[in-house]
Amino acid sequence: MIPGGGQPNMQQLLQQAQKMQQDLARAQEELAATEVDGQAGGGLVRATVTGSGELRGLVIDPKAVDPEDTETLADLIVAAVQAANDNAQQLQQAKLGPLAQGMGGLSGLGL
């Protein structure tokens, strides 16, 4: 122990950790409710995912459908979903990044 009260106030640290957990939970709820889009083929295929990465919708323009070439359509779908997931990850970084940095200072507490 450090004389003169050099130890951190554990009650204050626990309160700070609880607030950060609440903020993190709120941000995660917001991400789950927020939808972002991704597209491929100049908009021929559009995917919608939540900020947490759950696929919610897929729109395929009839011009993208060629029964003789389903591989291209599959590639466009994969690309649109990946683009939407990339946008979701950017949203996650924006929402959770500052919170994760704050939680890093409490890692010694096992939080």
PDB file of C-alpha atoms in Angstrom:
ATOM      1  CA  MET A   1       0.000   0.000   0.000  1.00  0.00           C
ATOM      2  CA  ILE A   2       1.106   3.497  -0.695  1.00  0.00           C
ATOM      3  CA  PRO A   3       0.890   5.817   2.318  1.00  0.00           C
ATOM      4  CA  GLY A   4      -1.363   8.826   1.994  1.00  0.00           C
ATOM      5  CA  GLY A   5      -4.182   7.144   0.070  1.00  0.00           C
ATOM      6  CA  GLY A   6      -2.278   6.194  -3.073  1.00  0.00           C
ATOM      7  CA  GLN A   7      -4.677   3.296  -3.787  1.00  0.00           C
ATOM      8  CA  PRO A   8      -7.523   3.927  -6.228  1.00  0.00           C
ATOM      9  CA  ASN A   9     -10.985   4.219  -4.783  1.00  0.00           C
ATOM     10  CA  MET A  10     -12.440   0.768  -5.539  1.00  0.00           C
ATOM     11  CA  GLN A  11     -16.041   1.947  -5.157  1.00  0.00           C
ATOM     12  CA  GLN A  12     -15.439   4.683  -7.710  1.00  0.00           C
ATOM     13  CA  LEU A  13     -13.744   2.238 -10.096  1.00  0.00           C
ATOM     14  CA  LEU A  14     -16.637  -0.222  -9.789  1.00  0.00           C
ATOM     15  CA  GLN A  15     -19.175   2.525 -10.464  1.00  0.00           C
ATOM     16  CA  GLN A  16     -17.186   3.611 -13.504  1.00  0.00           C
ATOM     17  CA  ALA A  17     -17.053  -0.003 -14.744  1.00  0.00           C
ATOM     18  CA  GLN A  18     -20.813  -0.406 -14.290  1.00  0.00           C
ATOM     19  CA  LYS A  19     -21.494   2.798 -16.232  1.00  0.00           C
ATOM     20  CA  MET A  20     -19.226   1.619 -19.056  1.00  0.00           C
ATOM     21  CA  GLN A  21     -21.012  -1.731 -19.146  1.00  0.00           C
ATOM     22  CA  GLN A  22     -24.366   0.051 -19.369  1.00  0.00           C
ATOM     23  CA  ASP A  23     -23.066   2.319 -22.130  1.00  0.00           C
ATOM     24  CA  LEU A  24     -21.716  -0.711 -23.989  1.00  0.00           C
ATOM     25  CA  ALA A  25     -25.031  -2.583 -23.674  1.00  0.00           C
ATOM     26  CA  ARG A  26     -26.922   0.494 -24.924  1.00  0.00           C
ATOM     27  CA  ALA A  27     -24.565   0.854 -27.903  1.00  0.00           C
ATOM     28  CA  GLN A  28     -24.971  -2.847 -28.746  1.00  0.00           C
ATOM     29  CA  GLU A  29     -28.767  -2.470 -28.655  1.00  0.00           C
ATOM     30  CA  GLU A  30     -28.520   0.530 -30.983  1.00  0.00           C
ATOM     31  CA  LEU A  31     -26.328  -1.474 -33.369  1.00  0.00           C
ATOM     32  CA  ALA A  32     -28.820  -4.338 -33.432  1.00  0.00           C
ATOM     33  CA  ALA A  33     -31.599  -1.895 -34.326  1.00  0.00           C
ATOM     34  CA  THR A  34     -29.652   0.061 -36.969  1.00  0.00           C
ATOM     35  CA  GLU A  35     -29.662  -1.171 -40.562  1.00  0.00           C
ATOM     36  CA  VAL A  36     -26.936  -0.537 -43.137  1.00  0.00           C
ATOM     37  CA  ASP A  37     -26.797  -1.434 -46.823  1.00  0.00           C
ATOM     38  CA  GLY A  38     -24.222  -2.799 -49.175  1.00  0.00           C
ATOM     39  CA  GLN A  39     -24.458  -3.212 -52.928  1.00  0.00           C
ATOM     40  CA  ALA A  40     -22.768  -4.898 -55.838  1.00  0.00           C
ATOM     41  CA  GLY A  41     -23.023  -4.798 -59.612  1.00  0.00           C
ATOM     42  CA  GLY A  42     -23.799  -1.107 -59.669  1.00  0.00           C
ATOM     43  CA  GLY A  43     -26.803  -1.630 -57.413  1.00  0.00           C
ATOM     44  CA  LEU A  44     -28.147  -4.769 -59.109  1.00  0.00           C
ATOM     45  CA  VAL A  45     -27.886  -6.580 -55.776  1.00  0.00           C
ATOM     46  CA  ARG A  46     -28.439  -4.827 -52.436  1.00  0.00           C
ATOM     47  CA  ALA A  47     -28.065  -6.398 -49.013  1.00  0.00           C
ATOM     48  CA  THR A  48     -29.277  -4.950 -45.734  1.00  0.00           C
ATOM     49  CA  VAL A  49     -27.712  -5.981 -42.429  1.00  0.00           C
ATOM     50  CA  THR A  50     -28.038  -4.729 -38.886  1.00  0.00           C
ATOM     51  CA  GLY A  51     -25.170  -2.917 -37.260  1.00  0.00           C
ATOM     52  CA  SER A  52     -24.414  -6.171 -35.458  1.00  0.00           C
ATOM     53  CA  GLY A  53     -24.122  -8.045 -38.783  1.00  0.00           C
ATOM     54  CA  GLU A  54     -27.478  -9.850 -39.040  1.00  0.00           C
ATOM     55  CA  LEU A  55     -28.696 -10.143 -42.643  1.00  0.00           C
ATOM     56  CA  ARG A  56     -32.156  -8.553 -42.824  1.00  0.00           C
ATOM     57  CA  GLY A  57     -32.847  -8.156 -46.507  1.00  0.00           C
ATOM     58  CA  LEU A  58     -31.663  -8.903 -50.004  1.00  0.00           C
ATOM     59  CA  VAL A  59     -32.940  -7.184 -53.151  1.00  0.00           C
ATOM     60  CA  ILE A  60     -32.025  -8.547 -56.573  1.00  0.00           C
ATOM     61  CA  ASP A  61     -32.814  -6.531 -59.662  1.00  0.00           C
ATOM     62  CA  PRO A  62     -34.352  -8.796 -62.326  1.00  0.00           C
ATOM     63  CA  LYS A  63     -31.645  -7.600 -64.745  1.00  0.00           C
ATOM     64  CA  ALA A  64     -29.098  -9.476 -62.601  1.00  0.00           C
ATOM     65  CA  VAL A  65     -30.869 -12.797 -63.109  1.00  0.00           C
ATOM     66  CA  ASP A  66     -29.543 -14.859 -65.990  1.00  0.00           C
ATOM     67  CA  PRO A  67     -30.519 -18.543 -65.750  1.00  0.00           C
ATOM     68  CA  GLU A  68     -27.452 -19.379 -67.844  1.00  0.00           C
ATOM     69  CA  ASP A  69     -25.094 -17.602 -65.437  1.00  0.00           C
ATOM     70  CA  THR A  70     -26.065 -18.198 -61.818  1.00  0.00           C
ATOM     71  CA  GLU A  71     -22.422 -17.985 -60.738  1.00  0.00           C
ATOM     72  CA  THR A  72     -22.279 -14.256 -61.451  1.00  0.00           C
ATOM     73  CA  LEU A  73     -25.493 -13.718 -59.493  1.00  0.00           C
ATOM     74  CA  ALA A  74     -24.057 -15.688 -56.571  1.00  0.00           C
ATOM     75  CA  ASP A  75     -20.875 -13.590 -56.718  1.00  0.00           C
ATOM     76  CA  LEU A  76     -22.941 -10.387 -56.703  1.00  0.00           C
ATOM     77  CA  ILE A  77     -24.913 -11.591 -53.675  1.00  0.00           C
ATOM     78  CA  VAL A  78     -21.755 -12.475 -51.768  1.00  0.00           C
ATOM     79  CA  ALA A  79     -20.201  -9.114 -52.678  1.00  0.00           C
ATOM     80  CA  ALA A  80     -23.308  -7.172 -51.589  1.00  0.00           C
ATOM     81  CA  VAL A  81     -23.510  -9.011 -48.259  1.00  0.00           C
ATOM     82  CA  GLN A  82     -19.797  -8.461 -47.684  1.00  0.00           C
ATOM     83  CA  ALA A  83     -20.142  -4.753 -48.471  1.00  0.00           C
ATOM     84  CA  ALA A  84     -23.044  -4.482 -46.026  1.00  0.00           C
ATOM     85  CA  ASN A  85     -21.031  -6.314 -43.351  1.00  0.00           C
ATOM     86  CA  ASP A  86     -18.074  -3.993 -43.968  1.00  0.00           C
ATOM     87  CA  ASN A  87     -20.407  -1.034 -43.402  1.00  0.00           C
ATOM     88  CA  ALA A  88     -21.724  -2.704 -40.234  1.00  0.00           C
ATOM     89  CA  GLN A  89     -18.157  -3.139 -38.945  1.00  0.00           C
ATOM     90  CA  GLN A  90     -17.440   0.533 -39.566  1.00  0.00           C
ATOM     91  CA  LEU A  91     -20.589   1.397 -37.625  1.00  0.00           C
ATOM     92  CA  GLN A  92     -19.501  -0.923 -34.812  1.00  0.00           C
ATOM     93  CA  GLN A  93     -16.098   0.767 -34.658  1.00  0.00           C
ATOM     94  CA  ALA A  94     -17.730   4.183 -34.504  1.00  0.00           C
ATOM     95  CA  LYS A  95     -20.151   3.151 -31.748  1.00  0.00           C
ATOM     96  CA  LEU A  96     -18.067   0.730 -29.722  1.00  0.00           C
ATOM     97  CA  GLY A  97     -14.522   1.960 -30.323  1.00  0.00           C
ATOM     98  CA  PRO A  98     -14.577   4.732 -27.703  1.00  0.00           C
ATOM     99  CA  LEU A  99     -16.260   2.401 -25.205  1.00  0.00           C
ATOM    100  CA  ALA A 100     -13.737  -0.363 -25.780  1.00  0.00           C
ATOM    101  CA  GLN A 101     -10.887   2.075 -25.185  1.00  0.00           C
ATOM    102  CA  GLY A 102     -12.498   3.115 -21.901  1.00  0.00           C
ATOM    103  CA  MET A 103     -12.894  -0.495 -20.842  1.00  0.00           C
ATOM    104  CA  GLY A 104      -9.209  -1.126 -21.550  1.00  0.00           C
ATOM    105  CA  GLY A 105      -8.284   0.975 -18.562  1.00  0.00           C
ATOM    106  CA  LEU A 106     -10.245  -1.407 -16.342  1.00  0.00           C
ATOM    107  CA  SER A 107      -8.675  -4.609 -17.608  1.00  0.00           C
ATOM    108  CA  GLY A 108      -6.847  -5.094 -14.334  1.00  0.00           C
ATOM    109  CA  LEU A 109     -10.226  -5.519 -12.659  1.00  0.00           C
ATOM    110  CA  GLY A 110     -11.165  -8.382 -14.962  1.00  0.00           C
ATOM    111  CA  LEU A 111     -13.834  -6.329 -16.742  1.00  0.00           C
TER     112      LEU A 111
END
